[in-house]
Structures are given as structure tokens and as C-alpha cells.
Coordinates of C-alpha atoms in Angstrom, one line a residue:
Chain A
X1 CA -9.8 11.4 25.7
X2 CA -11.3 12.9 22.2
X3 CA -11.8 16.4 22.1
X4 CA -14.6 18.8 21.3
X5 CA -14.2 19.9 18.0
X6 CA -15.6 24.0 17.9
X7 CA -19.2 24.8 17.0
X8 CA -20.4 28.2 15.8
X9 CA -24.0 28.9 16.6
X10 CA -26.3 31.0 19.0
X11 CA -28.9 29.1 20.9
X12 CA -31.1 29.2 23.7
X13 CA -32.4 27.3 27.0
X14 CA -34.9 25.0 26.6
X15 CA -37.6 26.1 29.4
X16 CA -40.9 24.4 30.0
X17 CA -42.8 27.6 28.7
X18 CA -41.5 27.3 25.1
X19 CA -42.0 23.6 25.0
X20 CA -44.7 24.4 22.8
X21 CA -43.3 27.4 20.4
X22 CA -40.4 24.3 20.0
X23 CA -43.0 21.9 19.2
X24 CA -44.5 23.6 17.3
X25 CA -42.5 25.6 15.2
X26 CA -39.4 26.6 13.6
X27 CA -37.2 28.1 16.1
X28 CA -34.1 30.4 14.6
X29 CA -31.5 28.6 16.9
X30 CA -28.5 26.3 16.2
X31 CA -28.6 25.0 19.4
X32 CA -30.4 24.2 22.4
X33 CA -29.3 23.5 26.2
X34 CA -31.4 22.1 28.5
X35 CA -30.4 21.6 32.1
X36 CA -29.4 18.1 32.6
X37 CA -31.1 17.0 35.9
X38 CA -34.7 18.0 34.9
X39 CA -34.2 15.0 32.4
X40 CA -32.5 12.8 34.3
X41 CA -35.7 10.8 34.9
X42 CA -37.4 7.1 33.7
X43 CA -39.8 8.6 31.5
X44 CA -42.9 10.9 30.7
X45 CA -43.7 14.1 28.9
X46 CA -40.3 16.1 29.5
X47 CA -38.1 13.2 28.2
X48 CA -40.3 12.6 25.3
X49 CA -40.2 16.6 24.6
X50 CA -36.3 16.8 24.7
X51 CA -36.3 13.5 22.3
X52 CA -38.6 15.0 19.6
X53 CA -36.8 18.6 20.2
X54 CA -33.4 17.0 19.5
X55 CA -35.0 15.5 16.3
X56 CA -34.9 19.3 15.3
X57 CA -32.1 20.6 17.4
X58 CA -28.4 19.7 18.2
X59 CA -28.7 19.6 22.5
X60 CA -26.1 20.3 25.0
X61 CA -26.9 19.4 28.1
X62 CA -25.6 21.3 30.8
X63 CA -25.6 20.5 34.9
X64 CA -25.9 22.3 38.2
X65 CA -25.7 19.1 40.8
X66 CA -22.6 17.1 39.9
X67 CA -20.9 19.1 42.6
X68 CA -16.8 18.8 40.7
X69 CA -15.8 20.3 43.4
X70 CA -17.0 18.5 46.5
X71 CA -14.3 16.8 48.5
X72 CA -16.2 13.2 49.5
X73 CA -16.0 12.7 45.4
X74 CA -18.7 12.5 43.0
X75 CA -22.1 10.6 43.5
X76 CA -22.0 7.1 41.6
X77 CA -25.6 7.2 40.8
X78 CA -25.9 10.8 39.6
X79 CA -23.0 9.7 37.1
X80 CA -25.0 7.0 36.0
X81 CA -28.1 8.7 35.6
X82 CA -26.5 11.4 33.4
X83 CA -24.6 8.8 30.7
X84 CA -27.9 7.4 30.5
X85 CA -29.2 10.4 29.4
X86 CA -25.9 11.4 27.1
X87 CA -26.9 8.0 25.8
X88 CA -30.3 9.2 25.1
X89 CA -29.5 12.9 23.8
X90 CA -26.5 12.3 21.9
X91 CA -25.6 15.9 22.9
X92 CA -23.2 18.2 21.6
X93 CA -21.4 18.1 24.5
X94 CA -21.7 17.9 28.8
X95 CA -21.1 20.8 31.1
X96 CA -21.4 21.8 34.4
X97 CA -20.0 24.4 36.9
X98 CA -16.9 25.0 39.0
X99 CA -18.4 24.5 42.1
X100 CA -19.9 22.4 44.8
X101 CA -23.5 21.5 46.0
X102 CA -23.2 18.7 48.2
X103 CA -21.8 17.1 51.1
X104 CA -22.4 13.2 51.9
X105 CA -25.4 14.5 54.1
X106 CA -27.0 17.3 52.4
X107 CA -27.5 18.9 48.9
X108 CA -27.7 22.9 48.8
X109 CA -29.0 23.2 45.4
X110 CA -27.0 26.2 44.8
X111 CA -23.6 26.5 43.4
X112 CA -21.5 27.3 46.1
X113 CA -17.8 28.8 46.0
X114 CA -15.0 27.1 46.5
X115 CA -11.6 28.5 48.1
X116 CA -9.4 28.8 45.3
X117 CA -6.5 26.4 47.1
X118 CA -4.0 24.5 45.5
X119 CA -6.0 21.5 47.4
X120 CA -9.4 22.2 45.9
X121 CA -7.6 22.6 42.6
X122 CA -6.6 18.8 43.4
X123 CA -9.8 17.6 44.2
X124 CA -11.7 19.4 41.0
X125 CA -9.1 17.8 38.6
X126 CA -9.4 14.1 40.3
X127 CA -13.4 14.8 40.4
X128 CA -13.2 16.2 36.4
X129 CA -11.2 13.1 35.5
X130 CA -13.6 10.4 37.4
X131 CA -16.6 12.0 35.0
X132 CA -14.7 12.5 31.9
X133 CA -14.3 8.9 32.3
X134 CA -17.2 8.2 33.2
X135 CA -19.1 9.3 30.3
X136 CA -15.9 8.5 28.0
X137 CA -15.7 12.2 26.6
X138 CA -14.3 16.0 27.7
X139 CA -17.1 17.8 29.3
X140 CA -17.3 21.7 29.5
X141 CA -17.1 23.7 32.6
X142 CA -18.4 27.3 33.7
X143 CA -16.9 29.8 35.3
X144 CA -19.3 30.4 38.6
X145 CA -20.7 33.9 39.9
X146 CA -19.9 34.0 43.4
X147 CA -20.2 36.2 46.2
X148 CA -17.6 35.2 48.9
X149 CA -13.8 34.8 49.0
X150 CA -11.7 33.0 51.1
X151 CA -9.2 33.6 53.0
X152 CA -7.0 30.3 52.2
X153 CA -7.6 31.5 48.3
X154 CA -3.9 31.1 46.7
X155 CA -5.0 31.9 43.3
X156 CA -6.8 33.9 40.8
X157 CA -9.9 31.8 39.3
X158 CA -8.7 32.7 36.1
X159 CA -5.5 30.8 37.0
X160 CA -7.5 27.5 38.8
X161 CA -9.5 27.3 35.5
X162 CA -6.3 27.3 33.8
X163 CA -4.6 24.8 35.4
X164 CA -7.8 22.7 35.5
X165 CA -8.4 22.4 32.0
X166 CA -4.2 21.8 31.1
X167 CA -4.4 18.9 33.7
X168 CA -7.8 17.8 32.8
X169 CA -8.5 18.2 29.2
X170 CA -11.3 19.9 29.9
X171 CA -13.4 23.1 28.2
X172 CA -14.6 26.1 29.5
X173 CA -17.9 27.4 29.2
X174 CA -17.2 31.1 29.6
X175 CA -20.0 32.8 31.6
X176 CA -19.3 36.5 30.5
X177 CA -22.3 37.6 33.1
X178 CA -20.6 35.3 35.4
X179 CA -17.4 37.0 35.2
X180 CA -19.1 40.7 35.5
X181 CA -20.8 39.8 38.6
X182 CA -17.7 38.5 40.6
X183 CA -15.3 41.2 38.9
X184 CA -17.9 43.8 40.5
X185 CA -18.5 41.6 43.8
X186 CA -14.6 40.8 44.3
X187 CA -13.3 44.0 43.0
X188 CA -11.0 42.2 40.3
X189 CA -10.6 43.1 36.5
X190 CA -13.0 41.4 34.1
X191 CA -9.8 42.2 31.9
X192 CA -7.4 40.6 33.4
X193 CA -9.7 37.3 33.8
X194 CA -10.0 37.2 30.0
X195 CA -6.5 38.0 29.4
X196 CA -5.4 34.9 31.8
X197 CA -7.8 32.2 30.8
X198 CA -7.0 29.6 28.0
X199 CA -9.5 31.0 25.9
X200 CA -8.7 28.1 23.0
X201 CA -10.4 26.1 25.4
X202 CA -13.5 28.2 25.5
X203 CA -16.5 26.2 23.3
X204 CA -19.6 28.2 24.7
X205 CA -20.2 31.2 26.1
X206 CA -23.4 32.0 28.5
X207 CA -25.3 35.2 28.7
X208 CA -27.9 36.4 30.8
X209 CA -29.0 39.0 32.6
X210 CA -28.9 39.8 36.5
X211 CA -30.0 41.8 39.4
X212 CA -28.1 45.0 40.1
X213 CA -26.3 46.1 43.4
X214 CA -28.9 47.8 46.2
X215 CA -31.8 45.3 45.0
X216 CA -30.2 42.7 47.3
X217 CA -27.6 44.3 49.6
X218 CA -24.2 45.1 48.8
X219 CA -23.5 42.3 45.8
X220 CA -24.8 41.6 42.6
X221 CA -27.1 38.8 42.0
X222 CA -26.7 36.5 39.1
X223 CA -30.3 36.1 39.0
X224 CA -31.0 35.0 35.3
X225 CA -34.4 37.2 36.0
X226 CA -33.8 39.5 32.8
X227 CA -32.2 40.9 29.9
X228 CA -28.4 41.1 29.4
X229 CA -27.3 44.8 30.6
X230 CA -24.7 47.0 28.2
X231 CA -21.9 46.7 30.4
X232 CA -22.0 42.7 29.8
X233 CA -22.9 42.9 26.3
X234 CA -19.5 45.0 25.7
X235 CA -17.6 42.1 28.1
X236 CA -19.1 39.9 25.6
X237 CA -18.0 42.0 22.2
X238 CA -14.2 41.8 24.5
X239 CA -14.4 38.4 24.7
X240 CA -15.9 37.4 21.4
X241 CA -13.0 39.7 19.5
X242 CA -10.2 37.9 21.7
X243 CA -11.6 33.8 21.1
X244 CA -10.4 32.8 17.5
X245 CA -12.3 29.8 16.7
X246 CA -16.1 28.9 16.4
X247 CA -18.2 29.0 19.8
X248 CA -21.5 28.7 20.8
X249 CA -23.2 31.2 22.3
X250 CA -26.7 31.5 24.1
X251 CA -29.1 33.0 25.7
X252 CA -29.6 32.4 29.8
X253 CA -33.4 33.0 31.0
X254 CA -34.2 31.2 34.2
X255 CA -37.2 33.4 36.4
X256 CA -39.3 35.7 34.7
X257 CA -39.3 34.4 31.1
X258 CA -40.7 36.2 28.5
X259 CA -42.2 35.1 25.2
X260 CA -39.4 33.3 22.9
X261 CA -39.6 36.4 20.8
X262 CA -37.9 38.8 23.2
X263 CA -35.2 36.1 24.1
X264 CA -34.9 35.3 20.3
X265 CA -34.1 39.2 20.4
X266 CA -31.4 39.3 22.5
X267 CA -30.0 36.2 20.1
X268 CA -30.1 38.5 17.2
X269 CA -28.4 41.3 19.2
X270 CA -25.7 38.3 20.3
X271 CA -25.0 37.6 16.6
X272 CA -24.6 41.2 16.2
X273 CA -21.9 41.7 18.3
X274 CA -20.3 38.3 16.8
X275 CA -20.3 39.3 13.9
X276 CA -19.2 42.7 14.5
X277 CA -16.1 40.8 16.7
X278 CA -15.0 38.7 14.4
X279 CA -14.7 41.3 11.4
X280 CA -12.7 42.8 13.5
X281 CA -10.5 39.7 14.3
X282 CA -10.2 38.6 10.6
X283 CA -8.9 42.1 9.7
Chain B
X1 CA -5.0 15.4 58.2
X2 CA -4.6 15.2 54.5
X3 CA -5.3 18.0 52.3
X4 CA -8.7 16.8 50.7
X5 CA -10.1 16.0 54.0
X6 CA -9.4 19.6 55.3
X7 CA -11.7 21.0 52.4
X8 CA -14.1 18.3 53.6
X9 CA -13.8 19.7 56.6
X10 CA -14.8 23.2 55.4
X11 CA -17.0 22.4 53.2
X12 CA -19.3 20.7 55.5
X13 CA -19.3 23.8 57.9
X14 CA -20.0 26.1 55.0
X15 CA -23.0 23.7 53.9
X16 CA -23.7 24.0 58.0
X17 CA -23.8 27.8 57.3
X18 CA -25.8 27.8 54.2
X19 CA -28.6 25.5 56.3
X20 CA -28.8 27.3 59.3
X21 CA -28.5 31.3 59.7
X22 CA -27.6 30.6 63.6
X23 CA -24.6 29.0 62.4
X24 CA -22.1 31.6 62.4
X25 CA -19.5 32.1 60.0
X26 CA -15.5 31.7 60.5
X27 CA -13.6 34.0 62.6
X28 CA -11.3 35.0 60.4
X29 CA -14.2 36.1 58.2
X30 CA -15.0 39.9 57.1
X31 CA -18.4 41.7 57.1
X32 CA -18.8 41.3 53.3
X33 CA -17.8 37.7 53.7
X34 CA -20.1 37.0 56.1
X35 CA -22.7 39.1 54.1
X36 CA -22.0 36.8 51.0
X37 CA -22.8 34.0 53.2
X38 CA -26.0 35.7 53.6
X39 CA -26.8 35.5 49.5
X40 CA -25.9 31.6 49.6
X41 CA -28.6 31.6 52.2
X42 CA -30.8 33.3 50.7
X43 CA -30.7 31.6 47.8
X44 CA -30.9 28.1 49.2
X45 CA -34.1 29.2 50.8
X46 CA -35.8 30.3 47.7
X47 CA -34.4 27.6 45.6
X48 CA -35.8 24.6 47.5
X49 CA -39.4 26.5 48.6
X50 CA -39.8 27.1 45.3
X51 CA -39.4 23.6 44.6
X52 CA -41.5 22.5 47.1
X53 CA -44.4 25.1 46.2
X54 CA -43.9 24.1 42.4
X55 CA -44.8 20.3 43.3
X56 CA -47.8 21.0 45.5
X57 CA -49.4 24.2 43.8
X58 CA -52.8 22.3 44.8
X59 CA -52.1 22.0 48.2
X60 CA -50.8 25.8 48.3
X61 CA -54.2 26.8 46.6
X62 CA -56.3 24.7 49.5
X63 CA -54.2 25.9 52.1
X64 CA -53.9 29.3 51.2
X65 CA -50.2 31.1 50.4
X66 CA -49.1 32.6 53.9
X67 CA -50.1 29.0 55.5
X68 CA -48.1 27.3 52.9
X69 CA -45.3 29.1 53.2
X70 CA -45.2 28.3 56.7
X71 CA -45.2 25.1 56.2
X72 CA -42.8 24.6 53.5
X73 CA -40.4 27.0 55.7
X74 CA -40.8 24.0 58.3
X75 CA -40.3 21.1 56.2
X76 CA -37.3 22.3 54.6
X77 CA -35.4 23.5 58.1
X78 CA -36.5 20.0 59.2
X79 CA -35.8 18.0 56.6
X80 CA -33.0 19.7 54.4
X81 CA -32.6 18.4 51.0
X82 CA -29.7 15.3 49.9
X83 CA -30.4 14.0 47.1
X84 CA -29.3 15.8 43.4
X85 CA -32.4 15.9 42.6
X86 CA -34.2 19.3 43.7
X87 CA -37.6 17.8 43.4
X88 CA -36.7 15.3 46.2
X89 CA -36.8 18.9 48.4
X90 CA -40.6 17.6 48.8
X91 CA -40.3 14.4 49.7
X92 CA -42.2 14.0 53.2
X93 CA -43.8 17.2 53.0
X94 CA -47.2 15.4 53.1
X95 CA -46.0 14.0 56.9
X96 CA -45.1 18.0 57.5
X97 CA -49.0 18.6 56.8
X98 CA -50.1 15.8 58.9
X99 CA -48.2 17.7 61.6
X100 CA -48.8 21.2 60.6
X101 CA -52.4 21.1 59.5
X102 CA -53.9 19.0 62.0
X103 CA -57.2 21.1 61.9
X104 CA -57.5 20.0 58.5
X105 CA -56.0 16.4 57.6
X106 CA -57.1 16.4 54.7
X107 CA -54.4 18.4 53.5
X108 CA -52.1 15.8 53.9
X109 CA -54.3 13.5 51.9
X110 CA -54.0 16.1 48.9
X111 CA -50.4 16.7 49.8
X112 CA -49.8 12.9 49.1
X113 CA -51.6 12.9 46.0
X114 CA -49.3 15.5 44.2
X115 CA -46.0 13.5 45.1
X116 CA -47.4 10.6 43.9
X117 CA -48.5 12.4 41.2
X118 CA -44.9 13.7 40.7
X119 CA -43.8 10.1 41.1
X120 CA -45.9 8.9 38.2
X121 CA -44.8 11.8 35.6
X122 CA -41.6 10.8 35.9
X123 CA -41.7 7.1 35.7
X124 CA -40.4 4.7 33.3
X125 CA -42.4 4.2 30.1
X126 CA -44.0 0.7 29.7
X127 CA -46.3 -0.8 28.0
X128 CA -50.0 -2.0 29.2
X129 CA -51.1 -5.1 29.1
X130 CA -54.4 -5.4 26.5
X131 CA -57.5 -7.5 27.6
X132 CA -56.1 -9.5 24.9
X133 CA -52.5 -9.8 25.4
X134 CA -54.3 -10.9 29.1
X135 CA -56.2 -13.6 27.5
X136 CA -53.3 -14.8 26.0
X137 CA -50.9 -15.3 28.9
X138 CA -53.8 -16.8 30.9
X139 CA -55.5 -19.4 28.2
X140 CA -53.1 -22.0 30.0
X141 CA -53.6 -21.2 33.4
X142 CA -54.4 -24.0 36.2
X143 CA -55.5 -23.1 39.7
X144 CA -51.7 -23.2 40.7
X145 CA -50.6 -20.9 38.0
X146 CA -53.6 -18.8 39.4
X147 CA -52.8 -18.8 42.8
X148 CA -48.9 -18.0 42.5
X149 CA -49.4 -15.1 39.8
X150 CA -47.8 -12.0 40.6
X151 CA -48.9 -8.7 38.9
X152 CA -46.4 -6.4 37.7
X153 CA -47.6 -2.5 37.3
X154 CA -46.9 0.5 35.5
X155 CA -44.4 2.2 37.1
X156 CA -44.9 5.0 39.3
X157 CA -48.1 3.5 39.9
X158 CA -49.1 4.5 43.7
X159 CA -52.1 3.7 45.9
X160 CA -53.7 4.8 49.4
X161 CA -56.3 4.3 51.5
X162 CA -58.4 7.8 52.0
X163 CA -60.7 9.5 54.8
X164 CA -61.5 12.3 52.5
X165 CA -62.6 13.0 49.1
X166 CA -59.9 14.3 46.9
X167 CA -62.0 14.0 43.6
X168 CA -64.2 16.6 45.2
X169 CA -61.4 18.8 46.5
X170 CA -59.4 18.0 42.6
X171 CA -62.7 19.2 41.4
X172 CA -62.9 22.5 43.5
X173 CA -59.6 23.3 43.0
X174 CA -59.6 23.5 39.2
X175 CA -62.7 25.7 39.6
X176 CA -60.1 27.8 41.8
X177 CA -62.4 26.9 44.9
X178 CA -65.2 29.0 44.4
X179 CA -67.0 26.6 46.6
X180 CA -64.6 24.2 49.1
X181 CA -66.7 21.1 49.1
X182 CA -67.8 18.8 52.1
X183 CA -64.4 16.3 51.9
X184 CA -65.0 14.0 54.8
X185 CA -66.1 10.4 53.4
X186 CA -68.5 8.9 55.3
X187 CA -66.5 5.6 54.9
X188 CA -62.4 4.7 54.3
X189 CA -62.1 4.5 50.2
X190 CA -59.2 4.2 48.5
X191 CA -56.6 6.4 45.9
X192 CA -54.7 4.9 42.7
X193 CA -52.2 7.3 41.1
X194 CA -51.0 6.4 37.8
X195 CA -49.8 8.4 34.4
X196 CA -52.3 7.8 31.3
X197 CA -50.0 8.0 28.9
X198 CA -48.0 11.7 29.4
X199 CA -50.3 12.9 31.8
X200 CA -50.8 11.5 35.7
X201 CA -54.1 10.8 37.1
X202 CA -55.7 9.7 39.9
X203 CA -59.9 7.3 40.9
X204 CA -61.0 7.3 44.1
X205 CA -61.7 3.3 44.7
X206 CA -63.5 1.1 47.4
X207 CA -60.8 0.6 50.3
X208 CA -60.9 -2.9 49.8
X209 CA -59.4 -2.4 46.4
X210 CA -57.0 -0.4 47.5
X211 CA -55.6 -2.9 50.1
X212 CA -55.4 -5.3 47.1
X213 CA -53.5 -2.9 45.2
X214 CA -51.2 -2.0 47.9
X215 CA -50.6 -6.1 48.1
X216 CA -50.2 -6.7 44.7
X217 CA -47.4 -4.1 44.3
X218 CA -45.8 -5.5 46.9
X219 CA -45.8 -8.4 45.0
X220 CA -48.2 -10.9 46.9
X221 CA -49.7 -13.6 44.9
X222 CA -53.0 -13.0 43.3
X223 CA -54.1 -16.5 45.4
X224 CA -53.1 -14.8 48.7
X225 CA -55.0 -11.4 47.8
X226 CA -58.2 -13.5 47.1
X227 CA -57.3 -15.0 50.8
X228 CA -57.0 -11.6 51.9
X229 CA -60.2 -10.0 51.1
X230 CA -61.5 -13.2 52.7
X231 CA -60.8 -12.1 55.7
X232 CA -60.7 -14.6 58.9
X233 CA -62.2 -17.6 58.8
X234 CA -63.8 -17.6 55.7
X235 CA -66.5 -20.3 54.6
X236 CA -66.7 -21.3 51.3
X237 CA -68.9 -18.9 49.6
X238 CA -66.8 -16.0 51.4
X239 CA -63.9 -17.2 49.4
X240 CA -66.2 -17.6 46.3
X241 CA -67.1 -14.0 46.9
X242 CA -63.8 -12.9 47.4
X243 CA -62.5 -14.3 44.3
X244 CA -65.5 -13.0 42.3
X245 CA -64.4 -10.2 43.9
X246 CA -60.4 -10.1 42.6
X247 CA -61.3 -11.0 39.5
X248 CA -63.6 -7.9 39.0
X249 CA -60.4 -5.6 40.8
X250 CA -57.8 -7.1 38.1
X251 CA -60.8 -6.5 35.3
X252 CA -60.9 -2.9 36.4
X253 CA -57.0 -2.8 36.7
X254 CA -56.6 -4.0 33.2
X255 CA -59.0 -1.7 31.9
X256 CA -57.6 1.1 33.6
X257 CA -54.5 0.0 31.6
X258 CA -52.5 -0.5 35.0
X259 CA -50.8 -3.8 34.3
X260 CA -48.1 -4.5 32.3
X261 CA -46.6 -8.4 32.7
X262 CA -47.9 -11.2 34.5
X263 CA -46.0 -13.7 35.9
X264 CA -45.9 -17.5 37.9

């Protein structure tokens, strides 16, 4: 299996309300990620919009239904349908999330949690080795937001996200919202999660914004429905100062998006803090 | 039981969970775990209504919001989602409206037309046959060749016969239905769905062309449609007619740009 050399850059989702500013413009990102399955199609006006954005853009393109983590396997034909569209893209590179969607009779369309067992570790890494092969290169996986634990859990996620990508070859795609949420949900220390992960293995990093505790019960929501709050901008700075090489980061907007100013705002305010991070690491 | 078939195990009764709020969660489950369950639920919920609502934003208009919801509540209890595609969350939703709005079929009618019209945005890219290219491929043709030629469509190209006038309601609806027009035809027509280059579109047609259609992407020889709109029994200016009558079905088709290969 190759590997995935680094890549420095900030970037941003590619939603259908900025088709146009994309289309139309110069955009200041390295990068763009577009969500794989909304492009796994024949043909029409979203294809043809990703091709001519990728004229201008490198692409990764990044999943949310190849379910890694479901225990019947992987789908054949979901496979297939996203090398066609690695074919198509020539992307940067493939991700997707620790978690699982589907069972053989039903799809959730959410990421769900998985019990962090020795036994689902098993079934991610054979899952994570049937795509890999699949599509003949690493892919990138992100840490999930989740809102339950189990009780047959046997080890920290930073650990299982270890051990997946040492017996995988696989990246991570550090969610630093991601981690906030579940260190506030699970009462666990966003610290200690950066300290334990591989973080040489870390290629992108998402951030986005999400709803706060008492909007929605007891838990906080990883909503994507606004702008990144302080307390994950400084996890970000954390994270940024203790990564050595290149990564790519971006911007996470999935419900109420604004104009592609305010996002390309936030990007600026990401570069800030990168910058500001990696003075700090070179000194 | 092996290990991987004991998360199987679990994982189906979690999805069980996530479905159904009566399902209740395992014993050895705390409050807050019990309350996560209850985000997982909620965002299911969400996730595939909005789905639905974002593929039939006409039908929501005609219908109105609180009777939409409704029904889209139904149809995804009833019919929860497999497939990895979340569009696919509104597959059969216009059979829901046949059940749900049978005071007003003709919601179903439009409910059709927006999958299809789904169906036809996302299809393959091919290209049309010209009037020329048509000329071409037929300059040879005997009767035989005639009579066995199959026609091979754009793809996502959909057809339907119709008791109510969706051009009228279309039009309405882009107006935001200022006025809701009179939509019950006075006779069966017909509905052909197709994309014109990026963007899908839809004619209202005579029913008998749409039975031809309906043949003809089902791959029936052009000689057996012209037997078709024969009907029983035919005498021989019937089947004169009803050739006269193909040939003017594959004209429109052709200039419609619908056709991409013939072949015998």
C-alpha cells in the first residue's frame, strides 16, 4: 500500500450554495472536500460541477455511508461506485468515518457509535483493509462525535484509532470539534486523546461548529449548524502545535450556511492559529 | 457464536433502536445512555425527512407543510431507508400519497413526477441521436429491419400515463399557487420525464404515446408497437393508421432529443 504523502493547505466543503461563487470565481482555498456519495451518480449537473471545480481545485472526497465498522462487511456496490468516482476525481485522498450506518436490512444515515471492543476493532481493520484494497490506496478516517458508550467498551478511542491505523495503514482525519463534543459528552480529557493518538498519521483536520448543551438535552450536538466556538479553536491551536508535518485543514458547514465570505473567514482565522502553532513548534 | 457475529448481533438491535422509539434500550443501560440513544433517533428522523422533503419540495408546496410532514413521518416509519444512498429515503413515497391523500390523487401524480425527475438528474450522460445521425442508420432499412428495431433511450428517461394535469399544477406552483388550477383531465394523457441537457423536464403527451413509450423502454420492437396501437383486430387501414401514427411518436421522440441508438 503507497502512502499519503502530507499536504499543507486550508480548504473548505464544497456545498450546492457556493457552486456558483466556485464557478465563478477565484476562491482563496487549497483544497476542496466534497462528500463522496452526493457524487456517486451516472451523470448530470453535480458531476459535471465537481469535474470543472477540480479543474481549479485539488478534491478530497470524503464519505459518510461506507459503514467501516458494520459487522455483515462492506457493500460490494457502494465500493464500486466510489473507485468509479476516485477514477473520475483523481482526489487527494478518500476518507470516511469510524463508525457504522448500516445493517444488511436497513441504512440509518447517521454515524452511529460503535462499542470500543477488541472485536469491533477486528471487524474495522478487516473492513479498512477490504477498501484500501479496493480502491488500491490508504484512505483517511475521522474520529466520530458520539453520544453513547457502551458497556462492553475495553478501550479508549484514542487507543482503537491507534491500533487501527498501525494494523491498517491507514490516516486519521482528526475532527478537533469531534473530539470536544465527546470529551464534554463522555467526560474524558480532549488532552489525553491528543496525547494518545498517532498524530504522524493525522493528514487533515475538520472544524466546525456545533450546538451547545441545554439546546438539545443533556449532550452536545455536532450539528455543523455554525461557526467554530473558542473553546475548539484553542483544541485546534493544541493540536496544530503538537502535529509536525504539513496537514490540511478545513472548514465544516453543513445546515445553515452562510455566504462563502463568512466561511472563508473562519479559514483565515484557521491559518492564523497555524501559523501562530507552528512558530511556536519550529522554535 | 463468534465474535463478529455477536457485534452483528448488537448492531442490528441498536439499528432496531434507532428505527423505532418503542424499542427499548439494553438493560444494562444508564439514563444518559438511553438518552444518547434518543439523539441517534432524533437525528435519523431529521436526516431522512429532510431527504424526503428536499426531493419533493413541489409536492410539500401543493400539499401544504403540516400535511407533508405527516406523510413523510409515515413513509419513513413504513418504509425505513437501505440503501447508501440517502436519496433512496424517497423511493415509494409517491405510493405513500396514493394512500395518504386519497382526497386528492393527484398528489401522487406530482409525487411521481419529482422522483422521476430525481431519476433523470442523476442519470448517465449520453448522447442524442440527430434527425441526421437517424437518417443515417435507417437509409438501409427493409420492412424486417423495421419491424425488429428496438429503441434505446436516454437514460433516466421515465414515462406515465396521467388523470391530472401536472403542467397546470407545475405551472401554479412556480407562481407559488396563487391560484390552484382545475387538474382533473377530462381524458387519460400521458407524462415523459427526461433531463435536457443539465436540467430535468417533463410534456404532458396523448396516452397512447405514452403506452408506446412505456413499450419501447421495455424494449419491444418498433413492428409490435405499431401492432399495438392497432389494437384488436385491426383492418388494414387501422394498421396504416397506426404506423402513420408511430412514425409521427418516434418524429416527436427524436426531436425531443430522447433517443440515443437504434438497433435490429
Amino acid at each position: 500500500m503507497t502512502s499519503i504523502p502530507p499536504f499543507g493547505g486550508f480548504g473548505l466543503g464544497l456545498r450546492k450554495t457556493h457552486y456558483a461563487d466556485f464557478l465563478e470565481s477565484h476562491v482563496e482555498v487549497d483544497f476542496v472536500e466534497v462528500i463522496s456519495e452526493n457524487y456517486m451518480i451516472d451523470g448530470g449537473k453535480a458531476l459535471r460541477v465537481l469535474e470543472d471545480v477540480r479543474a481549479r481545485h485539488p478534491v478530497i472526497i470524503h464519505g459518510v455511508s461506507m459503514s467501516i465498522g458494520s459487522a455483515q462487511g462492506l457493500d460490494a456496490d457502494y465500493l464500486d461506485r466510489l473507485k468509479q468516482l476516485e477514477h473520475r476525481i483523481d482526489p487527494l485522498w478518500v476518507s470516511d468515518h469510524l463508525c457504522w450506518t448500516r445493517t444488511s436490512a436497513h441504512n440509518s444515515h447517521d454515524l452511529l457509535p460503535l462499542p470500543l471492543s477488541h472485536e469491533a476493532l477486528d471487524v474495522v481493520c478487516d473492513n479498512i483493509d477490504r477498501a484500501q484494497s479496493h480502491l488500491g490506496r490508504p484512505m483517511l478516517f475521522e474520529n466520530p462525535s458520539s453520544y453513547v458508550t457502551f458497556p462492553e467498551d475495553e478501550l479508549t478511542e484514542w487507543a482503537f484509532l491507534s491500533e487501527m491505523t498501525r494494523r491498517t495503514g491507514c490516516y486519521l482525519l482528526l475532527d478537533v470539534n469531534n473530539i470536544y463534543v465527546s470529551a464534554q459528552n463522555h467526560g474524558f480529557s480532549a488532552d489525553d486523546y491528543l496525547t494518545g493518538l498517532p498524530l504522524d498519521r493525522v493528514r487533515q483536520i475538520h472544524l466546525a461548529g456545533h450546538t451547545p448543551r441545554g439546546e438539545r438535552g443533556d449532550f452536545i450536538i455536532d450539528t455543523h449548524d455554525r461557526a467554530v466556538c473558542d473553546d475548539v479553536w484553542d483544541l485546534y491551536g493544541q493540536a496544530r502545535a503538537m502535529i509536525a508535518q504539513p496537514v490540511a485543514t478545513m472548514i465544516e458547514r453543513d445546515d445553515k450556511i452562510p455566504p462563502l465570505p463568512e466561511l472563508l473567514a473562519e479559514l483565515d482565522q484557521a491559518r492564523s492559529l497555524a501559523s501562530s502553532a507552528m512558530a511556536g513548534l519550529s522554535a | 457464536m463468534t465474535s463478529s457475529q455477536t457485534l452483528l448481533h448488537a448492531q442490528q438491535a441498536f439499528m432496531a433502536q434507532v428505527l423505532d422509539d418503542d424499542q427499548p434500550v439494553p438493560d444494562n443501560w444508564s439514563e444518559r445512555q438511553a438518552a444518547g440513544m434518543d439523539v441517534y433517533r432524533q437525528n435519523y428522523r431529521s436526516a431522512v425527512i429532510d431527504a424526503v422533503t428536499s426531493t419533493y419540495e413541489q409536492t410539500r408546496q401543493w400539499v401544504g407543510e403540516d400535511r407533508f410532514q405527516r406523510a413523510a413521518i409515515h413513509h419513513v416509519i413504513a418504509h425505513p431507508p437501505s440503501g447508501w444512498t440517502i436519496d433512496d429515503a424517497g423511493a415509494g413515497f409517491a405510493e405513500t400519497c396514493q394512500q395518504l391523500f386519497a382526497d386528492d390523487p393527484a398528489v401522487a401524480e406530482l409525487a411521481w413526477l419529482e422522483w422521476a425527475m430525481l431519476g433523470a438528474s442523476r442519470a448517465a450522460e449520453a448522447t442524442p441521436l440527430s434527425m441526421e445521425d437517424f437518417g443515417q442508420a435507417t437509409a438501409q432499412f427493409g420492412d424486417e429491419d423495421w419491424a425488429s428495431m428496438t429503441i434505446e433511450f436516454l437514460p433516466g428517461v421515465a414515462a406515465r400515463p396521467l388523470q391530472y394535469d401536472l403542467h397546470a399544477m407545475w405551472q401554479a406552483l412556480g407562481t407559488g399557487l396563487q391560484q390552484r388550477p382545475e387538474t382533473t383531465l377530462q381524458e387519460t394523457r400521458g407524462c415523459i420525464v427526461w433531463r435536457e441537457v443539465e436540467r430535468p423536464t417533463f410534456m404532458m403527451v396523448d396516452a397512447d404515446m405514452v403506452l408506446a413509450l412505456q413499450s419501447a423502454l421495455a424494449a419491444m420492437p418498433y413492428g409490435e408497437i405499431c401492432l399495438q396501437l392497432a389494437g384488436d383486430n385491426p383492418d388494414e387501414q387501422t394498421l396504416h393508421d397506426a404506423a402513420m401514427r408511430a412514425g409521427a411518436m418516434l418524429g416527436q421522440w427524436l426531436q425531443e432529443s430522447l433517443i440515443v441508438s437504434l438497433k435490429v
